[in-house]
Short mmCIF file of C-alpha atoms in Angstrom, two decimals:
data_model
loop_
_atom_site.label_atom_id
_atom_site.label_comp_id
_atom_site.label_asym_id
_atom_site.label_seq_id
_atom_site.Cartn_x
_atom_site.Cartn_y
_atom_site.Cartn_z
CA UNK A 1 2.52 146.49 -121.34
CA UNK A 2 -0.08 148.60 -122.86
CA UNK A 3 -2.91 150.46 -121.35
CA UNK A 4 -4.77 150.35 -124.45
CA UNK A 5 -5.92 146.88 -123.89
CA UNK A 6 -9.63 147.38 -124.26
CA UNK A 7 -10.44 144.52 -121.93
CA UNK A 8 -8.42 145.88 -119.19
CA UNK A 9 -9.76 149.33 -119.75
CA UNK A 10 -13.36 148.24 -119.51
CA UNK A 11 -12.62 146.41 -116.29
CA UNK A 12 -11.05 149.46 -114.79
CA UNK A 13 -13.96 151.58 -115.85
CA UNK A 14 -16.38 149.21 -114.30
CA UNK A 15 -14.50 149.20 -111.05
CA UNK A 16 -14.43 152.97 -111.04
CA UNK A 17 -18.12 153.17 -111.71
CA UNK A 18 -19.02 150.93 -108.90
CA UNK A 19 -16.69 152.82 -106.57
CA UNK A 20 -18.35 156.09 -107.50
CA UNK A 21 -21.76 154.61 -107.02
CA UNK A 22 -20.70 153.45 -103.61
CA UNK A 23 -19.36 156.88 -102.82
CA UNK A 24 -22.52 158.48 -104.08
CA UNK A 25 -24.54 156.21 -101.85
CA UNK A 26 -22.46 157.09 -98.83
CA UNK A 27 -22.74 160.74 -99.68
CA UNK A 28 -26.47 160.45 -100.07
CA UNK A 29 -26.78 158.65 -96.74
CA UNK A 30 -24.63 161.21 -95.05
CA UNK A 31 -26.52 164.10 -96.48
CA UNK A 32 -29.82 162.51 -95.45
CA UNK A 33 -28.41 162.06 -92.00
CA UNK A 34 -27.27 165.64 -91.99
CA UNK A 35 -30.65 166.79 -93.08
CA UNK A 36 -32.46 164.96 -90.33
CA UNK A 37 -29.89 166.23 -87.86
CA UNK A 38 -30.49 169.75 -89.04
CA UNK A 39 -34.21 169.16 -88.72
CA UNK A 40 -33.73 167.92 -85.23
CA UNK A 41 -31.46 170.79 -84.37
CA UNK A 42 -33.99 173.19 -85.69
CA UNK A 43 -36.67 171.72 -83.39
CA UNK A 44 -34.31 171.90 -80.47
CA UNK A 45 -33.43 175.42 -81.38
CA UNK A 46 -37.07 176.37 -81.67
CA UNK A 47 -37.70 174.81 -78.34
CA UNK A 48 -34.77 176.64 -76.79
CA UNK A 49 -35.92 179.89 -78.24
CA UNK A 50 -39.42 179.32 -76.96
CA UNK A 51 -38.03 178.34 -73.58
CA UNK A 52 -35.95 181.44 -73.42
CA UNK A 53 -38.84 183.74 -74.06
CA UNK A 54 -40.86 181.73 -71.61
CA UNK A 55 -38.29 182.34 -68.83
CA UNK A 56 -37.92 185.96 -69.70
CA UNK A 57 -41.63 186.57 -69.67
CA UNK A 58 -41.88 184.60 -66.46
CA UNK A 59 -39.24 186.82 -64.92
CA UNK A 60 -40.88 189.87 -66.38
CA UNK A 61 -44.19 188.85 -64.89
CA UNK A 62 -42.56 188.19 -61.56
CA UNK A 63 -40.81 191.53 -61.69
CA UNK A 64 -43.99 193.39 -62.50
CA UNK A 65 -46.34 191.57 -60.20
CA UNK A 66 -44.09 191.34 -57.18
CA UNK A 67 -46.03 192.82 -54.27
CA UNK A 68 -42.76 193.95 -52.72
CA UNK A 69 -40.75 196.70 -54.27
CA UNK A 70 -37.89 195.55 -56.50
CA UNK A 71 -34.92 197.81 -57.12
CA UNK A 72 -32.00 197.15 -59.46
CA UNK A 73 -29.01 199.45 -59.21
CA UNK A 74 -25.44 199.66 -60.44
CA UNK A 75 -22.53 199.31 -58.03
CA UNK A 76 -22.45 203.04 -57.37
CA UNK A 77 -26.06 203.00 -56.24
CA UNK A 78 -27.69 204.51 -59.32
CA UNK A 79 -31.08 202.94 -59.76
CA UNK A 80 -31.46 201.17 -63.09
CA UNK A 81 -34.82 199.60 -62.72
CA UNK A 82 -37.80 199.66 -60.36
CA UNK A 83 -41.01 197.67 -60.51
CA UNK A 84 -44.45 199.20 -60.02
CA UNK A 85 -44.42 198.54 -56.29
CA UNK A 86 -41.07 200.34 -55.98
CA UNK A 87 -42.31 203.29 -58.00
CA UNK A 88 -45.39 203.41 -55.83
CA UNK A 89 -43.38 203.18 -52.60
CA UNK A 90 -40.73 205.78 -53.36
CA UNK A 91 -42.93 207.98 -55.51
CA UNK A 92 -40.17 208.66 -58.04
CA UNK A 93 -40.32 207.83 -61.73
CA UNK A 94 -37.05 206.67 -63.23
CA UNK A 95 -37.99 208.20 -66.59
CA UNK A 96 -38.20 211.62 -65.01
CA UNK A 97 -35.56 211.53 -62.32
CA UNK A 98 -32.20 209.97 -61.94
CA UNK A 99 -32.02 208.49 -58.46
CA UNK A 100 -29.20 207.20 -56.37
CA UNK A 101 -30.20 205.01 -53.43
CA UNK A 102 -28.01 206.96 -51.04
CA UNK A 103 -30.35 209.92 -51.49
CA UNK A 104 -33.24 207.81 -50.26
CA UNK A 105 -31.72 206.61 -47.02
CA UNK A 106 -32.62 208.43 -43.82
CA UNK A 107 -29.68 210.45 -42.49
CA UNK A 108 -29.67 208.61 -39.14
CA UNK A 109 -29.46 205.25 -40.87
CA UNK A 110 -26.88 206.32 -43.43
CA UNK A 111 -23.83 204.94 -41.62
CA UNK A 112 -25.58 201.66 -41.05
CA UNK A 113 -26.58 201.54 -44.72
CA UNK A 114 -22.97 202.01 -45.82
CA UNK A 115 -21.80 199.20 -43.54
CA UNK A 116 -24.49 196.94 -44.93
CA UNK A 117 -23.51 197.84 -48.47
CA UNK A 118 -19.89 196.88 -47.73
CA UNK A 119 -21.18 193.58 -46.44
CA UNK A 120 -23.15 193.11 -49.62
CA UNK A 121 -20.04 193.63 -51.77
CA UNK A 122 -18.02 191.31 -49.58
CA UNK A 123 -20.49 188.48 -49.09
CA UNK A 124 -22.63 188.82 -52.16
CA UNK A 125 -25.88 189.27 -50.26
CA UNK A 126 -27.51 190.46 -47.07
CA UNK A 127 -30.88 189.86 -45.54
CA UNK A 128 -33.13 191.38 -42.91
CA UNK A 129 -31.67 194.82 -43.21
CA UNK A 130 -34.00 197.39 -41.70
CA UNK A 131 -33.80 201.12 -42.22
CA UNK A 132 -35.79 204.30 -42.71
CA UNK A 133 -36.05 205.80 -46.17
CA UNK A 134 -37.35 209.07 -47.58
CA UNK A 135 -40.18 208.81 -50.06
CA UNK A 136 -41.66 211.48 -52.24
CA UNK A 137 -45.26 211.23 -51.12
CA UNK A 138 -45.34 209.10 -48.02
CA UNK A 139 -42.69 210.78 -45.88
CA UNK A 140 -40.29 208.61 -43.92
CA UNK A 141 -41.05 204.90 -44.09
CA UNK A 142 -39.33 201.97 -42.40
CA UNK A 143 -38.36 199.26 -44.86
CA UNK A 144 -37.01 195.75 -44.71
CA UNK A 145 -34.49 194.84 -47.45
CA UNK A 146 -33.03 191.61 -48.77
CA UNK A 147 -30.35 192.24 -51.39
CA UNK A 148 -27.92 190.34 -53.58
CA UNK A 149 -25.13 191.13 -56.05
CA UNK A 150 -25.28 190.42 -59.77
CA UNK A 151 -21.90 189.26 -61.14
CA UNK A 152 -20.48 189.09 -64.65
CA UNK A 153 -18.71 186.01 -66.16
CA UNK A 154 -15.48 186.93 -64.40
CA UNK A 155 -17.28 187.22 -61.05
CA UNK A 156 -17.05 190.97 -60.93
CA UNK A 157 -20.05 192.73 -59.42
CA UNK A 158 -21.94 194.69 -62.04
CA UNK A 159 -25.18 195.43 -60.23
CA UNK A 160 -27.15 194.85 -57.07
CA UNK A 161 -30.79 194.01 -56.64
CA UNK A 162 -32.99 194.33 -53.61
CA UNK A 163 -36.45 193.36 -52.48
CA UNK A 164 -37.82 196.18 -50.37
CA UNK A 165 -40.80 195.78 -48.11
CA UNK A 166 -42.53 198.66 -46.36
CA UNK A 167 -42.91 197.49 -42.75
CA UNK A 168 -43.93 200.84 -41.25
CA UNK A 169 -47.52 199.76 -40.68
CA UNK A 170 -46.46 196.38 -39.34
CA UNK A 171 -44.09 197.97 -36.84
CA UNK A 172 -46.78 200.41 -35.78
CA UNK A 173 -49.23 197.57 -35.23
CA UNK A 174 -46.65 195.62 -33.29
CA UNK A 175 -45.89 198.51 -31.00
CA UNK A 176 -49.62 199.18 -30.61
CA UNK A 177 -50.11 195.60 -29.62
CA UNK A 178 -47.25 195.67 -27.15
CA UNK A 179 -48.68 198.82 -25.65
CA UNK A 180 -52.15 197.27 -25.39
CA UNK A 181 -50.87 194.14 -23.68
CA UNK A 182 -48.85 196.22 -21.30
CA UNK A 183 -51.74 198.45 -20.35
CA UNK A 184 -54.00 195.43 -20.02
CA UNK A 185 -51.56 193.85 -17.62
CA UNK A 186 -51.39 197.08 -15.70
CA UNK A 187 -55.17 197.33 -15.60
CA UNK A 188 -55.46 193.81 -14.31
CA UNK A 189 -53.04 194.47 -11.49
CA UNK A 190 -54.75 197.75 -10.69
CA UNK A 191 -58.13 196.05 -10.66
CA UNK A 192 -56.87 193.39 -8.31
CA UNK A 193 -55.33 195.96 -5.99
CA UNK A 194 -58.40 198.15 -6.34
CA UNK A 195 -60.66 195.39 -5.06
CA UNK A 196 -58.43 194.87 -2.07
CA UNK A 197 -58.00 198.51 -1.22
CA UNK A 198 -61.69 199.25 -1.61
CA UNK A 199 -62.64 196.26 0.45
CA UNK A 200 -60.24 197.29 3.18
CA UNK A 201 -61.53 200.83 3.17
CA UNK A 202 -65.12 199.62 3.31
CA UNK A 203 -64.52 196.94 5.90
CA UNK A 204 -62.71 199.15 8.39
CA UNK A 205 -65.62 201.52 9.02
CA UNK A 206 -67.94 198.55 9.41
CA UNK A 207 -65.71 197.23 12.17
CA UNK A 208 -65.83 200.62 13.81
CA UNK A 209 -69.62 200.82 13.57
CA UNK A 210 -69.97 197.39 15.08
CA UNK A 211 -67.70 198.32 17.99
CA UNK A 212 -69.42 201.66 18.55
CA UNK A 213 -72.87 200.09 18.65
CA UNK A 214 -71.60 197.53 21.12
CA UNK A 215 -70.17 200.26 23.32
CA UNK A 216 -73.43 202.18 23.29
CA UNK A 217 -75.17 199.01 24.35
CA UNK A 218 -72.67 198.25 27.11
CA UNK A 219 -72.22 201.74 28.45
CA UNK A 220 -75.87 202.81 28.48
CA UNK A 221 -77.55 199.45 29.07
CA UNK A 222 -79.63 200.89 31.91
CA UNK A 223 -81.40 203.47 29.76
CA UNK A 224 -82.37 201.34 26.75
CA UNK A 225 -85.74 199.64 26.50
CA UNK A 226 -86.53 196.60 24.42
CA UNK A 227 -87.32 198.64 21.31
CA UNK A 228 -83.87 200.18 21.42
CA UNK A 229 -82.34 196.72 21.74
CA UNK A 230 -84.23 195.64 18.64
CA UNK A 231 -83.03 198.66 16.76
CA UNK A 232 -79.46 197.78 17.71
CA UNK A 233 -80.03 194.22 16.55
CA UNK A 234 -81.26 195.40 13.18
CA UNK A 235 -78.36 197.80 12.88
CA UNK A 236 -75.84 195.06 13.63
CA UNK A 237 -77.54 192.75 11.13
CA UNK A 238 -77.25 195.36 8.40
CA UNK A 239 -73.59 195.80 9.20
CA UNK A 240 -73.18 192.01 8.96
CA UNK A 241 -74.90 191.98 5.61
CA UNK A 242 -72.71 194.76 4.31
CA UNK A 243 -69.61 192.90 5.42
CA UNK A 244 -70.74 189.70 3.71
CA UNK A 245 -71.30 191.64 0.51
CA UNK A 246 -67.82 193.12 0.59
CA UNK A 247 -66.23 189.76 1.34
CA UNK A 248 -68.28 188.22 -1.47
CA UNK A 249 -67.31 190.86 -4.02
CA UNK A 250 -63.67 190.46 -3.07
CA UNK A 251 -63.87 186.70 -3.49
CA UNK A 252 -65.73 187.07 -6.76
CA UNK A 253 -63.12 189.43 -8.15
CA UNK A 254 -60.21 187.23 -7.12
CA UNK A 255 -61.57 183.93 -8.47
CA UNK A 256 -59.97 184.20 -11.91
CA UNK A 257 -57.06 186.42 -10.98
CA UNK A 258 -55.20 185.13 -7.98
CA UNK A 259 -52.77 182.29 -8.42
CA UNK A 260 -52.96 179.39 -6.05
CA UNK A 261 -50.71 176.35 -5.95
CA UNK A 262 -52.02 173.39 -7.96
CA UNK A 263 -52.00 170.14 -6.07
CA UNK A 264 -53.79 166.83 -5.70
CA UNK A 265 -57.03 167.56 -3.89
CA UNK A 266 -59.12 164.82 -2.34
CA UNK A 267 -62.66 166.09 -2.85
CA UNK A 268 -63.95 163.80 -0.08
CA UNK A 269 -61.86 165.83 2.36
CA UNK A 270 -62.97 169.13 0.80
CA UNK A 271 -66.67 168.26 0.98
CA UNK A 272 -66.43 166.87 4.53
CA UNK A 273 -64.63 170.03 5.62
CA UNK A 274 -67.41 172.09 4.10
CA UNK A 275 -70.02 170.05 5.98
CA UNK A 276 -68.17 171.00 9.17
CA UNK A 277 -67.79 174.68 8.32
CA UNK A 278 -71.10 175.79 6.86
CA UNK A 279 -74.25 176.40 8.81
CA UNK A 280 -76.54 173.41 8.36
CA UNK A 281 -80.02 173.66 9.89
CA UNK A 282 -80.90 170.80 12.25
CA UNK A 283 -83.50 169.26 9.97
CA UNK A 284 -81.07 168.96 7.07
CA UNK A 285 -78.50 166.21 6.55
CA UNK A 286 -75.69 166.30 4.01
CA UNK A 287 -73.96 163.18 2.72
CA UNK A 288 -71.51 162.06 0.08
CA UNK A 289 -72.86 159.25 -2.08
CA UNK A 290 -70.11 156.86 -3.12
CA UNK A 291 -66.53 158.08 -3.33
CA UNK A 292 -65.45 161.43 -4.77
CA UNK A 293 -62.29 161.58 -6.89
CA UNK A 294 -58.93 163.16 -6.23
CA UNK A 295 -58.41 165.98 -8.73
CA UNK A 296 -55.48 168.18 -9.55
CA UNK A 297 -56.39 171.80 -8.97
CA UNK A 298 -56.30 174.44 -6.30
CA UNK A 299 -58.06 174.03 -3.01
CA UNK A 300 -59.37 177.57 -2.81
CA UNK A 301 -61.39 177.48 -6.03
CA UNK A 302 -62.62 173.92 -5.54
CA UNK A 303 -63.79 174.72 -2.04
CA UNK A 304 -65.54 177.89 -3.25
CA UNK A 305 -67.25 175.81 -5.92
CA UNK A 306 -68.62 173.07 -3.65
CA UNK A 307 -69.25 175.29 -0.64
CA UNK A 308 -71.41 177.80 -2.46
CA UNK A 309 -73.61 175.18 -4.10
CA UNK A 310 -73.87 173.23 -0.86
CA UNK A 311 -74.77 176.21 1.34
CA UNK A 312 -77.29 177.24 -1.24
CA UNK A 313 -78.81 173.75 -1.14
CA UNK A 314 -79.06 173.46 2.65
CA UNK A 315 -80.44 176.96 3.12
CA UNK A 316 -83.65 176.63 1.18
CA UNK A 317 -85.20 173.40 2.41
CA UNK A 318 -88.60 173.86 4.04
CA UNK A 319 -89.51 170.17 4.25
CA UNK A 320 -89.41 168.43 7.65
CA UNK A 321 -86.45 166.31 6.65
CA UNK A 322 -83.96 167.89 4.35
CA UNK A 323 -81.51 165.77 2.40
CA UNK A 324 -78.58 167.02 0.38
CA UNK A 325 -76.34 164.56 -1.44
CA UNK A 326 -73.08 165.03 -3.31
CA UNK A 327 -72.25 162.43 -5.95
CA UNK A 328 -70.11 161.95 -9.02
CA UNK A 329 -70.15 160.08 -12.32
CA UNK A 330 -67.00 159.32 -14.29
CA UNK A 331 -66.99 160.19 -17.98
CA UNK A 332 -64.04 159.66 -20.36
CA UNK A 333 -62.59 163.15 -20.01
CA UNK A 334 -64.69 164.67 -17.26
CA UNK A 335 -66.01 164.14 -13.82
CA UNK A 336 -69.69 164.98 -13.66
CA UNK A 337 -70.74 166.05 -10.18
CA UNK A 338 -74.29 166.30 -8.90
CA UNK A 339 -75.46 168.10 -5.77
CA UNK A 340 -79.06 167.23 -5.11
CA UNK A 341 -81.49 168.69 -2.57
CA UNK A 342 -85.14 168.17 -1.76
CA UNK A 343 -85.75 171.90 -1.38
CA UNK A 344 -88.38 174.09 -2.94
CA UNK A 345 -86.94 173.94 -6.45
CA UNK A 346 -86.10 176.68 -8.91
CA UNK A 347 -88.52 177.71 -11.61
CA UNK A 348 -87.24 177.23 -15.15
CA UNK A 349 -87.19 180.95 -15.93
CA UNK A 350 -84.75 181.68 -13.10
CA UNK A 351 -82.37 178.83 -13.75
CA UNK A 352 -80.00 180.94 -15.82
CA UNK A 353 -80.45 184.08 -13.81
CA UNK A 354 -79.30 182.64 -10.50
CA UNK A 355 -75.70 182.56 -11.75
CA UNK A 356 -75.67 186.29 -12.39
CA UNK A 357 -74.03 188.45 -9.75
CA UNK A 358 -76.31 190.11 -7.13
CA UNK A 359 -79.30 188.04 -8.26
CA UNK A 360 -81.24 186.65 -5.33
CA UNK A 361 -84.54 184.87 -5.71
CA UNK A 362 -85.86 185.93 -2.35
CA UNK A 363 -85.38 188.63 0.17
CA UNK A 364 -83.15 186.77 2.51
CA UNK A 365 -80.77 188.64 4.75
CA UNK A 366 -78.21 185.89 4.52
CA UNK A 367 -78.00 185.78 0.75
CA UNK A 368 -75.88 188.29 -1.10
CA UNK A 369 -76.45 187.03 -4.62
CA UNK A 370 -72.75 186.41 -5.02
CA UNK A 371 -72.34 182.73 -4.05
CA UNK A 372 -73.62 181.17 -7.26
CA UNK A 373 -71.89 183.76 -9.43
CA UNK A 374 -68.64 182.64 -7.79
CA UNK A 375 -69.61 179.06 -8.68
CA UNK A 376 -70.13 180.07 -12.30
CA UNK A 377 -66.81 181.89 -12.38
CA UNK A 378 -64.93 178.87 -11.01
CA UNK A 379 -66.62 176.64 -13.60
CA UNK A 380 -65.72 179.09 -16.37
CA UNK A 381 -62.17 179.28 -15.09
CA UNK A 382 -61.84 175.49 -15.18
CA UNK A 383 -63.63 175.35 -18.57
CA UNK A 384 -66.41 173.14 -17.25
CA UNK A 385 -70.17 173.38 -17.63
CA UNK A 386 -72.94 173.76 -15.10
CA UNK A 387 -76.67 173.21 -15.36
CA UNK A 388 -79.70 172.70 -13.16
CA UNK A 389 -82.48 170.18 -13.18
CA UNK A 390 -85.24 171.24 -10.88
CA UNK A 391 -88.88 170.71 -10.11
CA UNK A 392 -90.90 173.08 -7.97
CA UNK A 393 -91.74 171.48 -4.62
CA UNK A 394 -89.54 168.45 -5.22
CA UNK A 395 -86.02 169.72 -5.33
CA UNK A 396 -83.05 170.68 -7.47
CA UNK A 397 -79.89 169.07 -8.74
CA UNK A 398 -76.90 171.19 -9.68
CA UNK A 399 -74.77 169.34 -12.21
CA UNK A 400 -71.31 170.44 -13.18
CA UNK A 401 -68.37 168.96 -15.00
CA UNK A 402 -64.68 169.30 -14.25
CA UNK A 403 -61.94 168.18 -16.58
CA UNK A 404 -59.81 165.40 -15.16
CA UNK A 405 -56.76 167.60 -15.50
CA UNK A 406 -57.65 171.07 -14.28
CA UNK A 407 -55.61 174.07 -15.34
CA UNK B 1 -50.53 187.36 34.21
CA UNK B 2 -47.34 189.27 33.58
CA UNK B 3 -47.86 192.91 32.51
CA UNK B 4 -46.67 193.64 28.97
CA UNK B 5 -45.84 196.76 27.05
CA UNK B 6 -47.34 197.08 23.58
CA UNK B 7 -46.61 199.45 20.76
CA UNK B 8 -49.81 199.78 18.74
CA UNK B 9 -49.25 201.21 15.28
CA UNK B 10 -52.68 202.12 13.97
CA UNK B 11 -54.04 205.16 12.14
CA UNK B 12 -57.72 204.50 12.90
CA UNK B 13 -58.75 206.17 16.16
CA UNK B 14 -61.60 203.75 16.82
CA UNK B 15 -59.33 200.76 16.32
CA UNK B 16 -57.02 202.20 18.96
CA UNK B 17 -59.96 202.80 21.28
CA UNK B 18 -61.10 199.21 20.75
CA UNK B 19 -57.70 197.83 21.67
CA UNK B 20 -57.41 200.00 24.77
CA UNK B 21 -60.92 199.17 25.84
CA UNK B 22 -60.31 195.43 25.65
CA UNK B 23 -57.08 195.75 27.61
CA UNK B 24 -58.81 197.90 30.21
CA UNK B 25 -61.22 195.06 30.96
CA UNK B 26 -58.33 192.75 31.80
CA UNK B 27 -57.08 192.34 35.34
CA UNK B 28 -53.43 192.85 34.52
CA UNK B 29 -52.63 196.41 33.57
CA UNK B 30 -50.61 196.34 30.35
CA UNK B 31 -48.88 199.37 28.96
CA UNK B 32 -49.85 200.72 25.57
CA UNK B 33 -47.84 203.13 23.51
CA UNK B 34 -49.49 204.46 20.33
CA UNK B 35 -48.24 205.54 16.90
CA UNK B 36 -50.37 206.72 13.99
CA UNK B 37 -48.03 205.45 11.31
CA UNK B 38 -44.70 203.78 10.67
CA UNK B 39 -42.68 207.00 10.86
CA UNK B 40 -44.07 207.88 14.26
CA UNK B 41 -43.42 204.35 15.44
CA UNK B 42 -39.77 204.46 14.36
CA UNK B 43 -39.42 207.73 16.26
CA UNK B 44 -40.76 206.04 19.39
CA UNK B 45 -38.44 203.07 18.94
CA UNK B 46 -35.39 205.35 19.02
CA UNK B 47 -35.15 205.40 22.79
CA UNK B 48 -33.68 202.04 23.80
CA UNK B 49 -35.03 202.13 27.36
CA UNK B 50 -38.64 202.35 26.12
CA UNK B 51 -38.70 199.37 23.76
CA UNK B 52 -42.02 197.49 23.82
CA UNK B 53 -42.37 193.74 24.39
CA UNK B 54 -44.65 193.33 21.41
CA UNK B 55 -45.49 195.44 18.36
CA UNK B 56 -49.01 195.37 16.93
CA UNK B 57 -49.12 196.66 13.40
CA UNK B 58 -51.89 197.70 11.04
CA UNK B 59 -51.05 197.25 7.36
CA UNK B 60 -52.96 200.06 5.66
CA UNK B 61 -51.68 203.36 6.95
CA UNK B 62 -50.90 206.72 5.42
CA UNK B 63 -47.27 207.84 4.89
CA UNK B 64 -45.35 204.69 5.74
CA UNK B 65 -47.51 201.60 5.48
CA UNK B 66 -47.22 198.47 7.58
CA UNK B 67 -45.07 196.48 5.21
CA UNK B 68 -42.59 199.33 4.72
CA UNK B 69 -42.34 199.72 8.46
CA UNK B 70 -41.89 195.99 8.93
CA UNK B 71 -38.98 195.92 6.47
CA UNK B 72 -37.16 198.68 8.34
CA UNK B 73 -37.86 196.99 11.65
CA UNK B 74 -36.49 193.64 10.50
CA UNK B 75 -33.38 195.29 9.03
CA UNK B 76 -32.48 196.81 12.37
CA UNK B 77 -29.96 194.73 14.38
CA UNK B 78 -31.77 195.37 17.65
CA UNK B 79 -35.39 196.07 16.78
CA UNK B 80 -35.69 192.92 14.70
CA UNK B 81 -35.97 190.86 17.91
CA UNK B 82 -39.24 192.51 18.94
CA UNK B 83 -42.11 190.25 17.91
CA UNK B 84 -44.38 192.03 15.44
CA UNK B 85 -47.98 190.97 14.96
CA UNK B 86 -50.14 192.18 12.11
CA UNK B 87 -53.66 193.37 12.78
CA UNK B 88 -55.42 193.76 9.45
CA UNK B 89 -58.77 193.61 7.71
CA UNK B 90 -57.09 192.08 4.68
CA UNK B 91 -56.72 188.35 4.28
CA UNK B 92 -55.13 188.92 0.92
CA UNK B 93 -52.85 185.95 0.28
CA UNK B 94 -50.03 188.13 -1.12
CA UNK B 95 -50.08 190.40 1.95
CA UNK B 96 -49.92 187.49 4.36
CA UNK B 97 -47.14 185.80 2.41
CA UNK B 98 -45.13 189.03 2.17
CA UNK B 99 -45.43 189.65 5.90
CA UNK B 100 -44.28 186.16 6.85
CA UNK B 101 -41.41 186.48 4.38
CA UNK B 102 -40.18 189.65 6.04
CA UNK B 103 -40.72 188.11 9.46
CA UNK B 104 -43.76 188.39 11.70
CA UNK B 105 -44.80 186.68 14.91
CA UNK B 106 -48.46 186.51 13.93
CA UNK B 107 -51.17 187.75 11.59
CA UNK B 108 -54.58 188.53 13.01
CA UNK B 109 -57.61 189.38 10.92
CA UNK B 110 -59.75 192.06 12.48
CA UNK B 111 -63.14 190.41 12.82
CA UNK B 112 -66.33 192.30 12.14
CA UNK B 113 -67.99 191.64 15.47
CA UNK B 114 -66.72 193.40 18.53
CA UNK B 115 -67.19 190.29 20.70
CA UNK B 116 -65.00 188.29 18.29
CA UNK B 117 -62.43 191.05 18.38
CA UNK B 118 -62.45 191.06 22.16
CA UNK B 119 -61.89 187.33 22.22
CA UNK B 120 -58.99 187.46 19.74
CA UNK B 121 -57.20 190.29 21.50
CA UNK B 122 -57.60 188.68 24.92
CA UNK B 123 -56.10 185.41 23.65
CA UNK B 124 -53.27 187.29 22.00
CA UNK B 125 -52.44 189.20 25.17
CA UNK B 126 -52.57 186.14 27.38
CA UNK B 127 -50.40 184.18 24.96
CA UNK B 128 -47.68 186.80 24.91
CA UNK B 129 -47.95 187.20 28.70
CA UNK B 130 -46.78 183.63 29.05
CA UNK B 131 -43.76 184.27 26.81
CA UNK B 132 -40.22 185.12 27.83
CA UNK B 133 -38.62 188.17 26.22
CA UNK B 134 -35.05 189.22 25.58
CA UNK B 135 -34.25 191.86 28.20
CA UNK B 136 -31.40 194.31 28.06
#
């Protein structure tokens, strides 16, 4: 056997050649693959790099622009980093001073701060911690802190960070507000009591005057002439008027303050009761047109509302036959009531004015100028509206609305 | 009409005069004992033989006011049985409620007109005249 057989040799060579070619091809393919992979990797890498800077700058922006103060410290409390808000709040510059947080905490809150710090180490975070701190320029401030630990790969704490918010102003405002509400409540009670005390103190002497005048009349009847009797009459009338005023003011002041039980009130009963109670001149008749609804509210205010409009209506009719009607119209959310009279009417320019307290359109001894202002106050209390349609010489209609569910 | 004994607790002189004057016009001669305020009234109620049949009480008084007096009265094991009637110018809902809560036998508003006052007091006296009281 010889290897020098040229035929065989050539064959072997050929085989080798083709094998190398094949290998070369594989190599080429692989290297192309590798190249594209590297290319791809490079893109990914670029992207990663870009992403990284993006996150860092995002964080940096957040850190700088955070409205709240941000403080980073090591586990012994030495401050490593503060944002602008923190520098502004505490007034210290890290470049100039070395600060440990324990120096900043108010002495009375120190123990509490240490306990909270222990909790932070144990649990990894705490929130809603509130304490007083010393600042360089702003004195003692009350701050709210949320803090968390920063851990290394082996879960050992290496630093702590906290978001610090100055709540001094907020607390001041809150306590101001509480104080205001409290004094308002006190004022309201005082005002309510004041009205009652004053009215008692004013009413008592009137009762005395009335009695004394009556005694004079009784005891010295034989010596008085008719003129004296008239003087007594006028005196008694003035006392009456004064008493009505006081009663009216008291009612007016209690309309939106007193609490009365809320119940189902049949307005037909209320209005019929009023017809029985109030003084109705002989030439005037009062009637309910149709059926009035049952509303949920308090009897006192509803009666004041209807009674004052009704007495007003019956009192100013000069025609031979006076007619006053009470009617109602149902609307989706409201009842619209109308109290109509054929009295002398109210001129347009007075239609607003008559609801103001102490406003009377004529010099009438019986009118105090309080009745319609009570009406307005009841309407305001029940969040309704009231208006007048009136023509001089023909009559007036008082319209008002009441919600179907009164407060 | 059976004669009664009243304890009138009232700081206003004219109010006292009014009450006495109305009673003076009645046929039956009732007895009236007076106190200017709650403290004085409690002093008068110390002697057990002189206890009144009915107490008439004003609410607004100096020193001890009507409601304070009423509370002490109703806390006393003996005095609590004496009917107490309020005479007041106030028809303040809270006052009326408070008085009934503590325990009163009536609440009378002092009317403005003397003739109305006369009428109210006369009806009050004749009502209580027809009542039986715990004696001894």
